[in-house]
PDB file of C-alpha atoms and ligand atoms in Angstrom:
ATOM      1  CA  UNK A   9     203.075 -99.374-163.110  1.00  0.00           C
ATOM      2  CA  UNK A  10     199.736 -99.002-161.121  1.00  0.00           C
ATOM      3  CA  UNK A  11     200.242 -98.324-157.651  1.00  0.00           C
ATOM      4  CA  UNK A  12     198.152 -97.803-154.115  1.00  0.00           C
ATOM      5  CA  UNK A  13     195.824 -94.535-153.455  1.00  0.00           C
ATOM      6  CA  UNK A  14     193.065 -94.337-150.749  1.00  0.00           C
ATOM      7  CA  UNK A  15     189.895 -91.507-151.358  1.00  0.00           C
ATOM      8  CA  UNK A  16     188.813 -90.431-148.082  1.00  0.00           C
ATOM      9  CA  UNK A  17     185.316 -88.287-149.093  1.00  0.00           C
ATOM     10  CA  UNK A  18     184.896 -86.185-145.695  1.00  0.00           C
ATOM     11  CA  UNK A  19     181.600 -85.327-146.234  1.00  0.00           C
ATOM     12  CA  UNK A  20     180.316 -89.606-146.437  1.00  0.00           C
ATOM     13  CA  UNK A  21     181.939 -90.209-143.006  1.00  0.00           C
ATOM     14  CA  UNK A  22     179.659 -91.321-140.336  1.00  0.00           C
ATOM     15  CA  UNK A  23     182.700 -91.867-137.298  1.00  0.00           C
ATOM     16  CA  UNK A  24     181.142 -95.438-137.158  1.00  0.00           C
ATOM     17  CA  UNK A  25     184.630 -96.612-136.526  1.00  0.00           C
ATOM     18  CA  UNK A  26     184.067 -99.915-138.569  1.00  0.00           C
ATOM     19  CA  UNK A  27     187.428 -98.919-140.566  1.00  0.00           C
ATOM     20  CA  UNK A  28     189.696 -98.635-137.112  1.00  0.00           C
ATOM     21  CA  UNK A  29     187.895-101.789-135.685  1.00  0.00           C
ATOM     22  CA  UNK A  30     188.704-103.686-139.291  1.00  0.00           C
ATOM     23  CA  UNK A  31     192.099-102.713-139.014  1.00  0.00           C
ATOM     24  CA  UNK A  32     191.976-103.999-135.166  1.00  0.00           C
ATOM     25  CA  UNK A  33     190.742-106.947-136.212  1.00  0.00           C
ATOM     26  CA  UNK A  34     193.120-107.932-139.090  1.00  0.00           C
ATOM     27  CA  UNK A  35     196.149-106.649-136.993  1.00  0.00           C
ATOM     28  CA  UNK A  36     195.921-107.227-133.261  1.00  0.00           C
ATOM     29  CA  UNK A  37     197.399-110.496-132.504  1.00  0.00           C
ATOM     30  CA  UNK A  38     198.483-111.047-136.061  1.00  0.00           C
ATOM     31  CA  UNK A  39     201.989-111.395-137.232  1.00  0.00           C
ATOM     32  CA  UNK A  40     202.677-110.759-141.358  1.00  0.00           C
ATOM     33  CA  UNK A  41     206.467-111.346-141.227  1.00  0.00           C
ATOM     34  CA  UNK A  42     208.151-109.189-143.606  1.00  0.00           C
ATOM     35  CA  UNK A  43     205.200-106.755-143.560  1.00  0.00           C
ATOM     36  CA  UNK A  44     204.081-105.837-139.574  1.00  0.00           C
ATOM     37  CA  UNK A  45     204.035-107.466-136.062  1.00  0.00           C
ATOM     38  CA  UNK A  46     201.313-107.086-134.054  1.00  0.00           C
ATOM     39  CA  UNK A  47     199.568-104.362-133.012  1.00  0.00           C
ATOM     40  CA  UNK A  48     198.527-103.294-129.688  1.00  0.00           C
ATOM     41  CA  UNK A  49     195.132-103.884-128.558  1.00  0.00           C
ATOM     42  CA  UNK A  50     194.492 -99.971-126.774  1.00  0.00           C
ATOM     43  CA  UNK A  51     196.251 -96.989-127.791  1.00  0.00           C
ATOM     44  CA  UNK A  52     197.595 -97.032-131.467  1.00  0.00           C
ATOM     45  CA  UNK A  53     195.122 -96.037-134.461  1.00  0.00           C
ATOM     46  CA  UNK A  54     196.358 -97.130-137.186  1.00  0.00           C
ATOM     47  CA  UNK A  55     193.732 -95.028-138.838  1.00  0.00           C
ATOM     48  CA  UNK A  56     192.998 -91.918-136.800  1.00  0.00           C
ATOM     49  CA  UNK A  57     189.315 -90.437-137.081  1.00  0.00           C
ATOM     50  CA  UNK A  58     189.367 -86.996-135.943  1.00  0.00           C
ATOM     51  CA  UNK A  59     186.711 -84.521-135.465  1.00  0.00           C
ATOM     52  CA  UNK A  60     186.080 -80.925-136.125  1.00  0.00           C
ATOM     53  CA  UNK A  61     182.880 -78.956-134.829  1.00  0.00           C
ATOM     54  CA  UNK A  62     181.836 -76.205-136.609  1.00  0.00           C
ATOM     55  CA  UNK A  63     179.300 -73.711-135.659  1.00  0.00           C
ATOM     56  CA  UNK A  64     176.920 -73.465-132.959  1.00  0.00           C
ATOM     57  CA  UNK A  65     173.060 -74.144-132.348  1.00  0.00           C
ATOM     58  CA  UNK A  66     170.880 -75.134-135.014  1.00  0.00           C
ATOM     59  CA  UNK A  67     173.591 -74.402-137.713  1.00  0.00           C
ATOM     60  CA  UNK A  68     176.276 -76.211-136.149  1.00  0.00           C
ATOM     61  CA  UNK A  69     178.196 -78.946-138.111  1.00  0.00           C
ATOM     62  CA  UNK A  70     180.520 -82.012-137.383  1.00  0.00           C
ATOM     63  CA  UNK A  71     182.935 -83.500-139.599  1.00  0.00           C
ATOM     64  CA  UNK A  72     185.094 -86.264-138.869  1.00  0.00           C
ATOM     65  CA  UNK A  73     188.678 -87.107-140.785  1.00  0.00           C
ATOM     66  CA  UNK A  74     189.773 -90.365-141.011  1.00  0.00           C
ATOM     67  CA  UNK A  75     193.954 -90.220-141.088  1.00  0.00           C
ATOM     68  CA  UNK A  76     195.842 -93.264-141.945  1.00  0.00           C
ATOM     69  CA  UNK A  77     199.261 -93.231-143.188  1.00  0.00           C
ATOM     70  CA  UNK A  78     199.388 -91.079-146.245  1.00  0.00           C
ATOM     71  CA  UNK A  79     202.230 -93.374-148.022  1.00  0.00           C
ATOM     72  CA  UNK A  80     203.939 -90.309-148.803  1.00  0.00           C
ATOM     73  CA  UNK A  81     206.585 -90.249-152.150  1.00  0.00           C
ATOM     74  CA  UNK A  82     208.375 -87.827-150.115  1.00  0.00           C
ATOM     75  CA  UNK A  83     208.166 -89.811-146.256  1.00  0.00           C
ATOM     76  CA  UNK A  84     210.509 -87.655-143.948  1.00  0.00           C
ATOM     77  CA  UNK A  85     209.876 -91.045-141.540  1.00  0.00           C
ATOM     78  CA  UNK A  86     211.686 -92.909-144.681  1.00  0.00           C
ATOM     79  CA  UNK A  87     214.944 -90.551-144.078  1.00  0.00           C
ATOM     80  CA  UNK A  88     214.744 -90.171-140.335  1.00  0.00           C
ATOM     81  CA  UNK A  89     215.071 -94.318-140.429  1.00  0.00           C
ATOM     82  CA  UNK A  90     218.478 -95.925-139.973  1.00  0.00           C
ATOM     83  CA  UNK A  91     219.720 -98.777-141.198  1.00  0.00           C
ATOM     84  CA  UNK A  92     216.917 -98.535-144.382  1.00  0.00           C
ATOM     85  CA  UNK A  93     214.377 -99.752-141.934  1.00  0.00           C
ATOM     86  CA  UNK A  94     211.703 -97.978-143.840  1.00  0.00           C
ATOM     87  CA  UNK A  95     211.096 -98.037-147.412  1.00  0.00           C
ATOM     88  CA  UNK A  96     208.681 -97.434-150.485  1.00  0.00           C
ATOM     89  CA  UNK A  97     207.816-100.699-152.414  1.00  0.00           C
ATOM     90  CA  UNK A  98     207.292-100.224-156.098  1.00  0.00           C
ATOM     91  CA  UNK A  99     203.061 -99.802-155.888  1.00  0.00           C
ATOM     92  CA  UNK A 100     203.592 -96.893-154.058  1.00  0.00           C
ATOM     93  CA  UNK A 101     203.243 -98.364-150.198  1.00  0.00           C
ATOM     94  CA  UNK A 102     205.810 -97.478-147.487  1.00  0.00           C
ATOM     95  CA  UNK A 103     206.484-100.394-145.361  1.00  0.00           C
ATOM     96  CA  UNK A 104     207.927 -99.682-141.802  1.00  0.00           C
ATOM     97  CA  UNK A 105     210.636-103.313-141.843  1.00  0.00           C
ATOM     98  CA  UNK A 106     209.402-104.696-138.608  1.00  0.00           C
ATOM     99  CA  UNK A 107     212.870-106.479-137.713  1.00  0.00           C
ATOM    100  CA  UNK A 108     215.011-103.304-138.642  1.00  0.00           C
ATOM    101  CA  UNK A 109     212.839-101.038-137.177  1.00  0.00           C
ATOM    102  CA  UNK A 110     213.194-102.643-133.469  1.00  0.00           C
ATOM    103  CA  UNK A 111     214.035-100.198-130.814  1.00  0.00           C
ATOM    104  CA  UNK A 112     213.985 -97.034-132.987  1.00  0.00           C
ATOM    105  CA  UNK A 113     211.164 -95.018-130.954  1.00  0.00           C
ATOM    106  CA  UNK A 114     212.296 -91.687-133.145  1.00  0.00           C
ATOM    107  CA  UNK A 115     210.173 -92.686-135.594  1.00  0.00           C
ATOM    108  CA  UNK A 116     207.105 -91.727-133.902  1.00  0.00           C
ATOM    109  CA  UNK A 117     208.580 -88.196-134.389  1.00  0.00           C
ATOM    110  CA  UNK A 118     209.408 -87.627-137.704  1.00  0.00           C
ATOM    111  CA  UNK A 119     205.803 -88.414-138.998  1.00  0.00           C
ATOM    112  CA  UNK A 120     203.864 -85.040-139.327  1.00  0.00           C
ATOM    113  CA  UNK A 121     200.909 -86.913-139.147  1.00  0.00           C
ATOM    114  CA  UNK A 122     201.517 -88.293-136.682  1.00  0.00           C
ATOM    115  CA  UNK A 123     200.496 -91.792-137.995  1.00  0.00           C
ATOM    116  CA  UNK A 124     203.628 -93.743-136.783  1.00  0.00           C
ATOM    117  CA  UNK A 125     203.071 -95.635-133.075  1.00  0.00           C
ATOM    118  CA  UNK A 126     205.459 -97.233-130.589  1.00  0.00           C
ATOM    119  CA  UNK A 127     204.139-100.156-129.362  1.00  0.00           C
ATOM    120  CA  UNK A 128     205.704-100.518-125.637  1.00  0.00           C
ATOM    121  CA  UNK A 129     205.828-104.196-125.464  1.00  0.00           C
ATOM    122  CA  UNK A 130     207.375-105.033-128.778  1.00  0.00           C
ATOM    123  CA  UNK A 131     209.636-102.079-128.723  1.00  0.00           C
ATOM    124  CA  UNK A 132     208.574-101.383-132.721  1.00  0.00           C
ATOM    125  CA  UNK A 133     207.502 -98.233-134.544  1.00  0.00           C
ATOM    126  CA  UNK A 134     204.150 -99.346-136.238  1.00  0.00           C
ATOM    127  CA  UNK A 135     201.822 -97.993-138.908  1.00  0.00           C
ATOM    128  CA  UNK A 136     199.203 -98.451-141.465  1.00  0.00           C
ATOM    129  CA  UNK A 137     200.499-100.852-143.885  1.00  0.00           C
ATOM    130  CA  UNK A 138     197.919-100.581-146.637  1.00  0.00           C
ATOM    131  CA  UNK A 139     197.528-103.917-145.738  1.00  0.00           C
ATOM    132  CA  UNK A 140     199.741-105.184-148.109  1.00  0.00           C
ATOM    133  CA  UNK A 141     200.028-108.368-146.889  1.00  0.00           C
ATOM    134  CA  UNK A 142     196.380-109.188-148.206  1.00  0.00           C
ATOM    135  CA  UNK A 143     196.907-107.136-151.448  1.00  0.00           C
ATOM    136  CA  UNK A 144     199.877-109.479-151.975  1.00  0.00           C
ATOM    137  CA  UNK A 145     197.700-112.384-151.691  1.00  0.00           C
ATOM    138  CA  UNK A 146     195.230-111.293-154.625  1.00  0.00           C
ATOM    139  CA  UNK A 147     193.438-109.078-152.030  1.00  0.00           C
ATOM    140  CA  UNK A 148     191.549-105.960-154.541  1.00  0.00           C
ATOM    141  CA  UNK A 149     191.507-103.679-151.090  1.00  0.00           C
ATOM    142  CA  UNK A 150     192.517-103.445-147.565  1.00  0.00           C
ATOM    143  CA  UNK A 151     189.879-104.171-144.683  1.00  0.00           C
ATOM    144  CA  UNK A 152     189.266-100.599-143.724  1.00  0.00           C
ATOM    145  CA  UNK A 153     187.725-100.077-147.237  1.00  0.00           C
ATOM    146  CA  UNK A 154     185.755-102.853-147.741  1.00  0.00           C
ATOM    147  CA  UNK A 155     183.917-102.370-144.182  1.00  0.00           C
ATOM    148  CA  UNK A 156     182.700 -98.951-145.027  1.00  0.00           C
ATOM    149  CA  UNK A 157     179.705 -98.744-145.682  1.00  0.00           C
ATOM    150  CA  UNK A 158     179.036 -95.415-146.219  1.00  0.00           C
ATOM    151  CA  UNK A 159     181.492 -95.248-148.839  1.00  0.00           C
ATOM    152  CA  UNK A 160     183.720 -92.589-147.584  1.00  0.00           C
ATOM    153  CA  UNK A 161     186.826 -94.879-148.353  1.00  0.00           C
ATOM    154  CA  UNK A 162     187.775 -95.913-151.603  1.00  0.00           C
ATOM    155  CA  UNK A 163     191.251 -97.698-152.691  1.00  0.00           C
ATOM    156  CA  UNK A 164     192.309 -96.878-156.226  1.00  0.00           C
ATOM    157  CA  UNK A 165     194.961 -98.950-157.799  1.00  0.00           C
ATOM    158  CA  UNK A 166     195.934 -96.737-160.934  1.00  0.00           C
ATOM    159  CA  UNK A 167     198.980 -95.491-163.203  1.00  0.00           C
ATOM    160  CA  UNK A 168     199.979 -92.243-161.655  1.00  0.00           C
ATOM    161  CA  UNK A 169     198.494 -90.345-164.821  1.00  0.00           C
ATOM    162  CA  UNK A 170     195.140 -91.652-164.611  1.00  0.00           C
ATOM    163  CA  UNK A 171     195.313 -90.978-160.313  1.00  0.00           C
ATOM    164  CA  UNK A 172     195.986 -87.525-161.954  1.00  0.00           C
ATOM    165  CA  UNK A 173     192.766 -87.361-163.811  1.00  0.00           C
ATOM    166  CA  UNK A 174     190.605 -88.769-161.055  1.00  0.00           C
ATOM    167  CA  UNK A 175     192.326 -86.152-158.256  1.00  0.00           C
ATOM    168  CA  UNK A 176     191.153 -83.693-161.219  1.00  0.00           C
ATOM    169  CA  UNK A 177     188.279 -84.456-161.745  1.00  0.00           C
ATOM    170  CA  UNK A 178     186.676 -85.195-158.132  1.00  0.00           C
ATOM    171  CA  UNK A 179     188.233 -82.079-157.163  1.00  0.00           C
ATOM    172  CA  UNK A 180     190.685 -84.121-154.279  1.00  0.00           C
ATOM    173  CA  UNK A 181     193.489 -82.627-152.445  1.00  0.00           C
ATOM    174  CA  UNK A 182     196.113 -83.875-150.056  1.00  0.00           C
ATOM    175  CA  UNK A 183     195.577 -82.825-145.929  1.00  0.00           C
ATOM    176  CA  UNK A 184     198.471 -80.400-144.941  1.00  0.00           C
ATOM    177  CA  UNK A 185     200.220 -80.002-148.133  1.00  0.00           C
ATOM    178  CA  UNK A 186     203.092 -77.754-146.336  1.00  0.00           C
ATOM    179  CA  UNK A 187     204.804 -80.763-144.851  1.00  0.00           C
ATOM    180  CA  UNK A 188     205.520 -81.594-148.416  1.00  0.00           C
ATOM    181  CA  UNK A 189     205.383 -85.326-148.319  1.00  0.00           C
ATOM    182  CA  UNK A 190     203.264 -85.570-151.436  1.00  0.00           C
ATOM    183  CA  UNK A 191     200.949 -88.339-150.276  1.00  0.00           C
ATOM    184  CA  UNK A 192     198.890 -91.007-152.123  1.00  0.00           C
ATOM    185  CA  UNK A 193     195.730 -90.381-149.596  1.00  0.00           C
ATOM    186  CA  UNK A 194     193.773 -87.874-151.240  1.00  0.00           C
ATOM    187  CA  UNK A 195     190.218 -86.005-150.025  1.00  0.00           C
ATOM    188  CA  UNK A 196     187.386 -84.719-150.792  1.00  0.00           C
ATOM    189  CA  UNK A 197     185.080 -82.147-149.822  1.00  0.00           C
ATOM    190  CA  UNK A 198     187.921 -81.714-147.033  1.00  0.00           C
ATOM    191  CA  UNK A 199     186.776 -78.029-146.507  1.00  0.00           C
ATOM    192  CA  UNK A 200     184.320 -79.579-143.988  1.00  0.00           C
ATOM    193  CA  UNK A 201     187.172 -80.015-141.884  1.00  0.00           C
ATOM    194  CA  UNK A 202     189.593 -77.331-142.572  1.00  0.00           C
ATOM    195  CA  UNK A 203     188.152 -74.365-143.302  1.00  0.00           C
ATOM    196  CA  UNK A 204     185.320 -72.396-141.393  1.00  0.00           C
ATOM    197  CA  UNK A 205     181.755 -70.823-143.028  1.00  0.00           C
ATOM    198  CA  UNK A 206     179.844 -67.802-141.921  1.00  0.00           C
ATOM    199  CA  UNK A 207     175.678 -68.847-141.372  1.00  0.00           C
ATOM    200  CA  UNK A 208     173.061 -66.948-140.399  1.00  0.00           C
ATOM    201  CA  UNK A 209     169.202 -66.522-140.209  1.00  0.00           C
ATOM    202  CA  UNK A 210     167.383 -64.061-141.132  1.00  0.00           C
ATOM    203  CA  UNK A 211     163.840 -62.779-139.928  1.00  0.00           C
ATOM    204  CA  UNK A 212     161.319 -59.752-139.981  1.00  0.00           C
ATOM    205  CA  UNK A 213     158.809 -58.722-137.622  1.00  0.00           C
ATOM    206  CA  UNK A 214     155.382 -58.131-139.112  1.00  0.00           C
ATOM    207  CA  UNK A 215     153.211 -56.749-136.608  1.00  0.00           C
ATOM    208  CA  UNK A 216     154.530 -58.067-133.407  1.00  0.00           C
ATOM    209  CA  UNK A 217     155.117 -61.716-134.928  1.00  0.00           C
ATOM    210  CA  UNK A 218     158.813 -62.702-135.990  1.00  0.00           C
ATOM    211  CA  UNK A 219     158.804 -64.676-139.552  1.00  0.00           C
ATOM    212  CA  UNK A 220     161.462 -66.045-141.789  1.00  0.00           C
ATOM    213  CA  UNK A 221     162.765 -64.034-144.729  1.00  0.00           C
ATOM    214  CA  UNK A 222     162.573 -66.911-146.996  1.00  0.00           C
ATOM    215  CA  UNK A 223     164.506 -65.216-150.457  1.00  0.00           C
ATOM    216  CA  UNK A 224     166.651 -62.403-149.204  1.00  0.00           C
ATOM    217  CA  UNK A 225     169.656 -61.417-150.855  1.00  0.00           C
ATOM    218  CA  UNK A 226     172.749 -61.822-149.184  1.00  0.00           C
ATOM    219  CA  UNK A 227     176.318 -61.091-150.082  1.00  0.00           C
ATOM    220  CA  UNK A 228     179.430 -61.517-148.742  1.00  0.00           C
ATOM    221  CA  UNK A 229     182.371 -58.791-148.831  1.00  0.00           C
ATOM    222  CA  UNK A 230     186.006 -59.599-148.181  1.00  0.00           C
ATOM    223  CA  UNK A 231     186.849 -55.574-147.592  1.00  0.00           C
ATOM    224  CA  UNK A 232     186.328 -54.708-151.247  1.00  0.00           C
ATOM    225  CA  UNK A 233     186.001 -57.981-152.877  1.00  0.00           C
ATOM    226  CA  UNK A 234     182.833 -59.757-153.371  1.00  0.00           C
ATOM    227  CA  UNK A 235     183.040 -63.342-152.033  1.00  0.00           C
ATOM    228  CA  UNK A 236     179.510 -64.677-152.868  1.00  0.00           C
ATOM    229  CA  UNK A 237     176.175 -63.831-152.940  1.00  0.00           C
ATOM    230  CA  UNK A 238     173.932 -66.043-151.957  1.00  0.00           C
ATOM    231  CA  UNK A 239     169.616 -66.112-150.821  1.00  0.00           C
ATOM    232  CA  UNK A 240     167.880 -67.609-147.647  1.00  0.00           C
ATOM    233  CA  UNK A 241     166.303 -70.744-147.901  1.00  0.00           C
ATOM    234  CA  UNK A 242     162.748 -70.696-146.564  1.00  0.00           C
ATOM    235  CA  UNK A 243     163.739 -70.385-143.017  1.00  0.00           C
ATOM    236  CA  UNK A 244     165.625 -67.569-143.639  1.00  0.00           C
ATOM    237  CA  UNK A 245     168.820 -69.238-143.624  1.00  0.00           C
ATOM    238  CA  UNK A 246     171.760 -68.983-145.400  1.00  0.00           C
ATOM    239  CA  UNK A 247     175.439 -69.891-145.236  1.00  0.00           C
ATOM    240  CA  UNK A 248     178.704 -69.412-147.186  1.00  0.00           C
ATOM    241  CA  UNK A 249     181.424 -72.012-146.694  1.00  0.00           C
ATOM    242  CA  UNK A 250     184.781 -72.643-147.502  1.00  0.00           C
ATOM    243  CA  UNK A 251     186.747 -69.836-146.084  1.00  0.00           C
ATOM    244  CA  UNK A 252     189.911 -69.549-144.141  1.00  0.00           C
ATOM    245  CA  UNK A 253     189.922 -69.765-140.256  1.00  0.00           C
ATOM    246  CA  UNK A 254     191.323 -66.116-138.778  1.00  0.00           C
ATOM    247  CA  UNK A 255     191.124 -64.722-142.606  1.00  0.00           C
ATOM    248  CA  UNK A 256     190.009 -61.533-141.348  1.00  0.00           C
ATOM    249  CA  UNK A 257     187.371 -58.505-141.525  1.00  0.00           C
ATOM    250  CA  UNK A 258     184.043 -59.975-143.531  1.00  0.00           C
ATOM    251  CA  UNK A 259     180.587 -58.161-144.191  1.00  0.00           C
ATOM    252  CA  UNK A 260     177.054 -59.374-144.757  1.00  0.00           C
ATOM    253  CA  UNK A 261     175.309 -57.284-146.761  1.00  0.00           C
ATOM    254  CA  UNK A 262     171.045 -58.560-146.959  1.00  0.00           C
ATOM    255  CA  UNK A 263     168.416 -57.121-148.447  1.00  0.00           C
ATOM    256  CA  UNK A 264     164.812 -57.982-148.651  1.00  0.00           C
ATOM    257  CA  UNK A 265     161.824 -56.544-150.476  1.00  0.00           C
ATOM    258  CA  UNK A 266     161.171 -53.125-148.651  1.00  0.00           C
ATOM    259  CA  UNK A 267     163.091 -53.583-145.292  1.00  0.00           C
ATOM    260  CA  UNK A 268     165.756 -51.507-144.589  1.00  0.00           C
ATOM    261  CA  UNK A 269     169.279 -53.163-145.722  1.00  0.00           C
ATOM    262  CA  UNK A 270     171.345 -54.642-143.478  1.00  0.00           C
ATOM    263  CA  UNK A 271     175.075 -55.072-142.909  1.00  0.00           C
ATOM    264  CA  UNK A 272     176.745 -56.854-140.375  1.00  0.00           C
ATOM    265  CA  UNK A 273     180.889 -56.981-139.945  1.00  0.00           C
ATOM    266  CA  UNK A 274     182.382 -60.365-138.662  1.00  0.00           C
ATOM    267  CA  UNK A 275     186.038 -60.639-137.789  1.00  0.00           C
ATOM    268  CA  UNK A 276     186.272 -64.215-139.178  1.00  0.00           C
ATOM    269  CA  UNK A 277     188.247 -66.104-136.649  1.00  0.00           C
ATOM    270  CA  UNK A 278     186.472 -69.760-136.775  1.00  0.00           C
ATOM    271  CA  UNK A 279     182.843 -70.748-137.913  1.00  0.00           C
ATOM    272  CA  UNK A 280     180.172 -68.015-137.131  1.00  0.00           C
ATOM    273  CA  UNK A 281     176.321 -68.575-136.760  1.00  0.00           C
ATOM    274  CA  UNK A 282     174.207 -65.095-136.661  1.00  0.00           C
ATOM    275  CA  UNK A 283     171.066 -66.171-134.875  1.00  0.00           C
ATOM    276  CA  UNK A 284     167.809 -64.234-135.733  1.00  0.00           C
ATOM    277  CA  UNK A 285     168.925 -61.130-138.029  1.00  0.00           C
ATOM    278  CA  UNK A 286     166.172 -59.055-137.842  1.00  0.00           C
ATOM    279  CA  UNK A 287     165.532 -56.583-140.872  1.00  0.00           C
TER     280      UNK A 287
HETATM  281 FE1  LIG B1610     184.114 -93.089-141.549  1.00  0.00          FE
HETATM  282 FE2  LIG B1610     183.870 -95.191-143.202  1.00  0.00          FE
HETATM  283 FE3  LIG B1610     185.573 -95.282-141.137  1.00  0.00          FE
HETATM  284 FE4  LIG B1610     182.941 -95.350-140.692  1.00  0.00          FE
HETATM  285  S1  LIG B1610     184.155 -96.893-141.770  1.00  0.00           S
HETATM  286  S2  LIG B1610     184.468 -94.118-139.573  1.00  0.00           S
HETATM  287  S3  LIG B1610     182.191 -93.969-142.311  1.00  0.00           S
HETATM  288  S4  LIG B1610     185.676 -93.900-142.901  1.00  0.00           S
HETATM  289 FE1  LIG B1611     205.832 -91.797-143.378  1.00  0.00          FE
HETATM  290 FE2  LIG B1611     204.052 -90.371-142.041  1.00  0.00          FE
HETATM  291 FE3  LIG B1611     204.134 -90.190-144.717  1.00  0.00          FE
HETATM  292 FE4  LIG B1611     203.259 -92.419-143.523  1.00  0.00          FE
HETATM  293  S1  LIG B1611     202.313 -90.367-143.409  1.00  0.00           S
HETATM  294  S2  LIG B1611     204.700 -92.302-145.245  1.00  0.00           S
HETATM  295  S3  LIG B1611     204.511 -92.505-141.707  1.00  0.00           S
HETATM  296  S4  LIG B1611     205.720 -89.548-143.285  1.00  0.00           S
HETATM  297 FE1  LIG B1612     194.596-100.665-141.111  1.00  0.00          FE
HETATM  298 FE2  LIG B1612     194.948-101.910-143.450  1.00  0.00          FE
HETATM  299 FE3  LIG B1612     193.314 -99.784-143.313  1.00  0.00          FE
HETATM  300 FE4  LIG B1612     195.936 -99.435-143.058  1.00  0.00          FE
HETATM  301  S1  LIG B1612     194.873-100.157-144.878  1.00  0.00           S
HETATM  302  S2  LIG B1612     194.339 -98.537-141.765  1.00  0.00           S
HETATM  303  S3  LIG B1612     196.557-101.319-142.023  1.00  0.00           S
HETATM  304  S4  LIG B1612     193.034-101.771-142.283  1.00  0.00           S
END
């Protein structure tokens, strides 16, 4: 049976918000009985764009992560409910049953990410519903989706095996994969947001006047391991991304036509930008 993914590409979103304000729209004020009761107008995002600043100066980098429910196959919220007041439907959403879920505010807690809200005046424990009350209807995707424009969501209705293929092939992965949840929202180039890169530039002085080392060799050591090599763009620049936050002691090792190498150590902590190397 074909069931409900979302794509979230991290590197195509622009934080125009036009997905949370969709959602807003379709669900503020808007009962779908059997499926949600209305959301509140300030406080709850049903789909939560984060941001992550990486960097500093002219190499400095933002990347925001939209995070709606994941519609885990393994929801801890579905266990922590009583009285079966959440539940997976058969094309893969989980539903939060508005009428059972009354008054059961521990909900908000056993999400790990954190996408379950208590709405104060209805006393309910609310979340992204895929909007599966359209999807019922004939819908082909929820509003979030078809309002962005950049492209940075996509819903996928597929068989499991072909989802499979797809996560394969576009290289996705789930966010947090220790809580275990296995979700159906999948990302890409998510390294923009959870890992950190090392960046520098790199100049030489010829005669008293400072000028790019466009083309200098640059490698990266992991104490004995080579990460990468990589060379300087024409502004001397260069970058290697990907790597763990707090991973450690790296090196830079650059060299460039007859200048003396260079190496610089870099206890990796969070992004690093080496302003004006000079050879
Ligand atoms: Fe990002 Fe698309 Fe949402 Fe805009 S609509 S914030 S680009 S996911
Ligand atoms: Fe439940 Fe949270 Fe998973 Fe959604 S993301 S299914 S609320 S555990
Ligand atoms: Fe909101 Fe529907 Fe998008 Fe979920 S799928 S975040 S309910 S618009």
């Amino acid at each position: 049976m074909k069931k409900w993914n979302l794509i979230i590409d991290v590197a195509k979103c622009e934080d125009c918000n036009n997905c949370f304000l969709a959602c807003k729209d379709e669900h503020v004020g808007n009962d779908f009985p059997g499926y949600s009761t209305p959301q509140a107008r300030h406080g709850p995002r049903w789909i939560n764009i984060m941001r992550k600043e990486r960097g500093k100066g002219s190499l400095m980098e933002v990347a925001y992560l939209p995070v709606p429910c994941m519609h885990c196959d393994n929801p801890p919220c579905m266990k922590a409910a009583k009285n079966h007041a959440i539940y997976k439907r058969d094309d893969g959403i989980v539903i939060i049953d508005p009428q059972k879920a009354k008054g059961q505010r521990g909900l908000v807690d056993a999400c790990p990410y954190g996408a379950i809200w208590w709405n104060e005046e209805s006393g309910m424990a609310q979340k992204c519903t895929f909007c599966a009350h359209l999807l019922d209807k004939g819908w082909k995707e929820p509003r979030c989706t078809q309002v962005c424009a950049s492209g940075a969501l996509r819903a996928v209705h597929a068989e499991d095996a072909e989802m499979g293929r797809v996560i394969e092939t576009e290289n996705l992965e789930a966010y947090q994969p220790q809580h275990g949840t296995m979700p159906r929202v999948y990302y890409k180039n998510l390294y923009k947001y959870t890992s950190c890169f090392i960046a520098g530039s790199v100049a030489v002085d010829t005669n008293g006047t400072l000028e790019c080392a466009g083309g200098a060799q640059v490698r990266l050591m992991h104490g004995l391991e080579n990460v990468g090599e990589t060379e300087t763009d024409n502004y001397g620049d260069f970058k290697f991304d990907g790597l763990k936050e707090g991973s450690g002691l790296y090196a830079i090792e650059i060299t460039y036509k007859n200048y003396p190498d260079k190496r610089i150590e870099i206890n990796l902590i969070e992004s690093v930008n080496i302003d004006d190397i000079l050879l």
